[in-house]
Short mmCIF file of C-alpha atoms in Angstrom, two decimals:
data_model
loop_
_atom_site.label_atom_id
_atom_site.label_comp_id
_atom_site.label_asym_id
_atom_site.label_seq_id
_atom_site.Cartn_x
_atom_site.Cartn_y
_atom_site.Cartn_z
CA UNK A 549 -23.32 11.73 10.22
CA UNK A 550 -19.36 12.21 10.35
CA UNK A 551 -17.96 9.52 8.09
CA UNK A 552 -14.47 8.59 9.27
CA UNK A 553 -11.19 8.34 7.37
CA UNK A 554 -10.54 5.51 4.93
CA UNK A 555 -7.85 3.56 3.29
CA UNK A 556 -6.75 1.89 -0.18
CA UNK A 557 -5.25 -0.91 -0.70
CA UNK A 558 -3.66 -1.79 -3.93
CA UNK A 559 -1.33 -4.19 -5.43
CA UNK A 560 2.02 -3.08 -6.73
CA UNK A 561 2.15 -5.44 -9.61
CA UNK A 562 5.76 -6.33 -10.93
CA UNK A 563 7.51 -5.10 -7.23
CA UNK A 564 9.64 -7.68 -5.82
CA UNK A 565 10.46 -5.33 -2.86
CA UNK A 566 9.66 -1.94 -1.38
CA UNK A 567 12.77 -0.36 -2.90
CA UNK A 568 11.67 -1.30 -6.70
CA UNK A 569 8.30 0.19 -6.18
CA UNK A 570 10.35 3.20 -5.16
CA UNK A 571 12.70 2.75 -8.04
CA UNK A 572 9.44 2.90 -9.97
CA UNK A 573 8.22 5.78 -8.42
CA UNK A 574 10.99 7.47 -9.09
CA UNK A 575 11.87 6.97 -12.44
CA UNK A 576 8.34 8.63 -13.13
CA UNK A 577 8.73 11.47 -11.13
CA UNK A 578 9.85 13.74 -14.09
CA UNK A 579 6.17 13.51 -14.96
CA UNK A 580 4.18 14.05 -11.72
CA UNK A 581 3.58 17.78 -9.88
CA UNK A 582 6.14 18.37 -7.43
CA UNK A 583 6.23 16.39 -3.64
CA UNK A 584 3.91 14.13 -5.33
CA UNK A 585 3.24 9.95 -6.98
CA UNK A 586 0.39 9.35 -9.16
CA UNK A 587 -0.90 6.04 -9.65
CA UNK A 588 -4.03 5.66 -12.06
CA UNK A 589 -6.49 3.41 -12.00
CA UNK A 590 -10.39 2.79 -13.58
CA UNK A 591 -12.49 3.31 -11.34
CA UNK A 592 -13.53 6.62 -9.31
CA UNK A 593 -13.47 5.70 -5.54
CA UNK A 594 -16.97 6.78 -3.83
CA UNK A 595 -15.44 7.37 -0.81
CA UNK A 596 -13.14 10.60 -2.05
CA UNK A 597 -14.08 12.73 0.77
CA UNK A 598 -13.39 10.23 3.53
CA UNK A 599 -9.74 9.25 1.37
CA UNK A 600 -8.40 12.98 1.56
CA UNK A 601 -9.44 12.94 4.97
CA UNK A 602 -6.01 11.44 6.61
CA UNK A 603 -6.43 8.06 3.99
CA UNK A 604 -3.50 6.51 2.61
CA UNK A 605 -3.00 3.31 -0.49
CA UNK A 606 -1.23 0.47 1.37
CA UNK A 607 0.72 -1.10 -1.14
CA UNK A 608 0.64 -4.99 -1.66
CA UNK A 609 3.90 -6.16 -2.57
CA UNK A 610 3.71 -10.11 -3.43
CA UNK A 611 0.97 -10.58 -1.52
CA UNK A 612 2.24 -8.54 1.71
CA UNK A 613 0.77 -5.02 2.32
CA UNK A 614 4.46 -3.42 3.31
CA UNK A 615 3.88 0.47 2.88
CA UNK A 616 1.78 3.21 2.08
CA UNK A 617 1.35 6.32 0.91
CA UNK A 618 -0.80 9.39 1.93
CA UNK A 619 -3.25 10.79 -0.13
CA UNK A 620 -3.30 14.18 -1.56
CA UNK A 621 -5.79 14.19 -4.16
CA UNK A 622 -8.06 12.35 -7.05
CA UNK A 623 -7.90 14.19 -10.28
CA UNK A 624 -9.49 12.98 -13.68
CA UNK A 625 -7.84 11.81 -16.24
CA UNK A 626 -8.38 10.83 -19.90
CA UNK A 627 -6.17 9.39 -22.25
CA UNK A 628 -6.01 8.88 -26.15
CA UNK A 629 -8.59 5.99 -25.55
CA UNK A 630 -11.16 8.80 -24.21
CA UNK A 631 -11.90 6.71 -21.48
CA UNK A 632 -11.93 8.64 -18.17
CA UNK A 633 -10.08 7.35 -15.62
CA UNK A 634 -9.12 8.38 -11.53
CA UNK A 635 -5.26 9.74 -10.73
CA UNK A 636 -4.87 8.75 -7.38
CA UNK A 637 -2.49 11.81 -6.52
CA UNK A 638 -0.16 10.31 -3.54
CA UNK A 639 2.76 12.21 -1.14
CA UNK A 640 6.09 11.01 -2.56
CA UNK A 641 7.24 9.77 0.52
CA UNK A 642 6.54 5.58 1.12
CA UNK A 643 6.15 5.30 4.73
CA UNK A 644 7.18 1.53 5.20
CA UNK A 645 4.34 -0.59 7.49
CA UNK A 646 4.39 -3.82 9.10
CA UNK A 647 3.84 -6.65 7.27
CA UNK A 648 0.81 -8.21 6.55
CA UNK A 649 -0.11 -10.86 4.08
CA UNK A 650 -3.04 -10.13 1.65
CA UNK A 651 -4.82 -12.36 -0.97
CA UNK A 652 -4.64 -11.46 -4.79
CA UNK A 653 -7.39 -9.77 -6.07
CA UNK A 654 -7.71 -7.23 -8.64
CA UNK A 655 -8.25 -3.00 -9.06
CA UNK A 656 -8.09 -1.55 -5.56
CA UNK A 657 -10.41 -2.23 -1.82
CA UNK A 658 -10.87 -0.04 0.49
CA UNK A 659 -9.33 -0.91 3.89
CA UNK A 660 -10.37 0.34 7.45
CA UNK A 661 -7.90 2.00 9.25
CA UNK A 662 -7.94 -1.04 12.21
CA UNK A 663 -7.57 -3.38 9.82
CA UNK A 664 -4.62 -1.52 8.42
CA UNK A 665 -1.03 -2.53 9.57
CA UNK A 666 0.88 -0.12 11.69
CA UNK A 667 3.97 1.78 10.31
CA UNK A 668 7.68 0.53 11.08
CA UNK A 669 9.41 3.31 13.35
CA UNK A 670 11.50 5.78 11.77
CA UNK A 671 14.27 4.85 10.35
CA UNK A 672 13.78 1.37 10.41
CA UNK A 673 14.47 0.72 6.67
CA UNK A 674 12.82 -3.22 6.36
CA UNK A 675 10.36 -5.54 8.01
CA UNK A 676 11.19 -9.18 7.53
CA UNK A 677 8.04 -10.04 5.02
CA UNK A 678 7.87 -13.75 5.89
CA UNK A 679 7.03 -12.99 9.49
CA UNK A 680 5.00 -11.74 11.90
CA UNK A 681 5.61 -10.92 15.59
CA UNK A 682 8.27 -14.23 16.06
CA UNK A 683 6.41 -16.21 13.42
CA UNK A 684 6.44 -17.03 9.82
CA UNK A 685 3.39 -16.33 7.82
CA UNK A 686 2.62 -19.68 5.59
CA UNK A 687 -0.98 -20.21 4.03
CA UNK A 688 -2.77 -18.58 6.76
CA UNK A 689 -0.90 -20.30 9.28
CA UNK A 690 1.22 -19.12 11.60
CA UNK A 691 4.11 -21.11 12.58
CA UNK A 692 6.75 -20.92 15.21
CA UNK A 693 9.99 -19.72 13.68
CA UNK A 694 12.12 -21.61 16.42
CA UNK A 695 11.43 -25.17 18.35
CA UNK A 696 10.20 -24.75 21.43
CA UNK A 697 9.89 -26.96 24.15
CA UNK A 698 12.87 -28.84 22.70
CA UNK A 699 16.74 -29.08 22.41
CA UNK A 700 18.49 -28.34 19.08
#
């Protein structure tokens, strides 16, 4: 059985925007292998195989999944606590997405690529996080962002 590609999707905890997850990213970068981000986390995903095939970890950024990254590896790691944990080894470049709001929750999910927002044409820099094809995205409502039907 050919088991298709998968996605990640984790949240970027203390990111008010795209740009300070990049800020982030970058200010790290004098530690991480060349063309490359490493996020770790606990657990070991199961799926590995079907991650390196084409995945990508769509970043939640408070509560809206607004880019990703493609995978490039999963390496083990273990720190001075000897606990083993999973690098998640990511291409450097953030490739900015639509948005899409997403509950809290906590570690990482894995997220099928239909269910995964598209990505924002080149060179468009920002997606308006409060909405969503004309509307704004409240609690799981979507409301007009201008009257209709109406004057003024």
């Amino acid at each position: 059985m050919i088991r298709p590609m998968i996605n990640l999707l984790k949240l970027s905890v203390g990111s008010e925007s795209v740009e300070d997850h990049l800020d982030w990213q970058i200010s790290q970068r004098p530690h991480w292998p060349q063309g490359c981000a490493i996020h770790v986390t606990r657990m070991w995903p199961k799926r590995e195989a079907e991650l390196l095939d084409g995945g990508s970890l769509y970043w939640v950024i408070k509560g809206v999944i607004l880019c990703r990254q493609r995978f490039v590896d999963l390496k083990e790691v273990t720190f001075a606590d000897g606990i083993p944990r999973c690098a998640l080894v990511l291409d450097a470049e953030i490739i900015r997405t639509e948005a899409a709001p997403r509950r809290p929750f906590q570690g990482w999910r894995y997220l099928d690529p239909k269910e995964s927002p598209r990505d924002l044409p080149k060179g468009r820099v920002k997606d308006d996080p409060l909405t969503d094809n004309g509307h704004s995205i409240g609690i799981g409502i979507l409301v007009p962002r201008y009257p209709t039907g109406r004057d003024g």
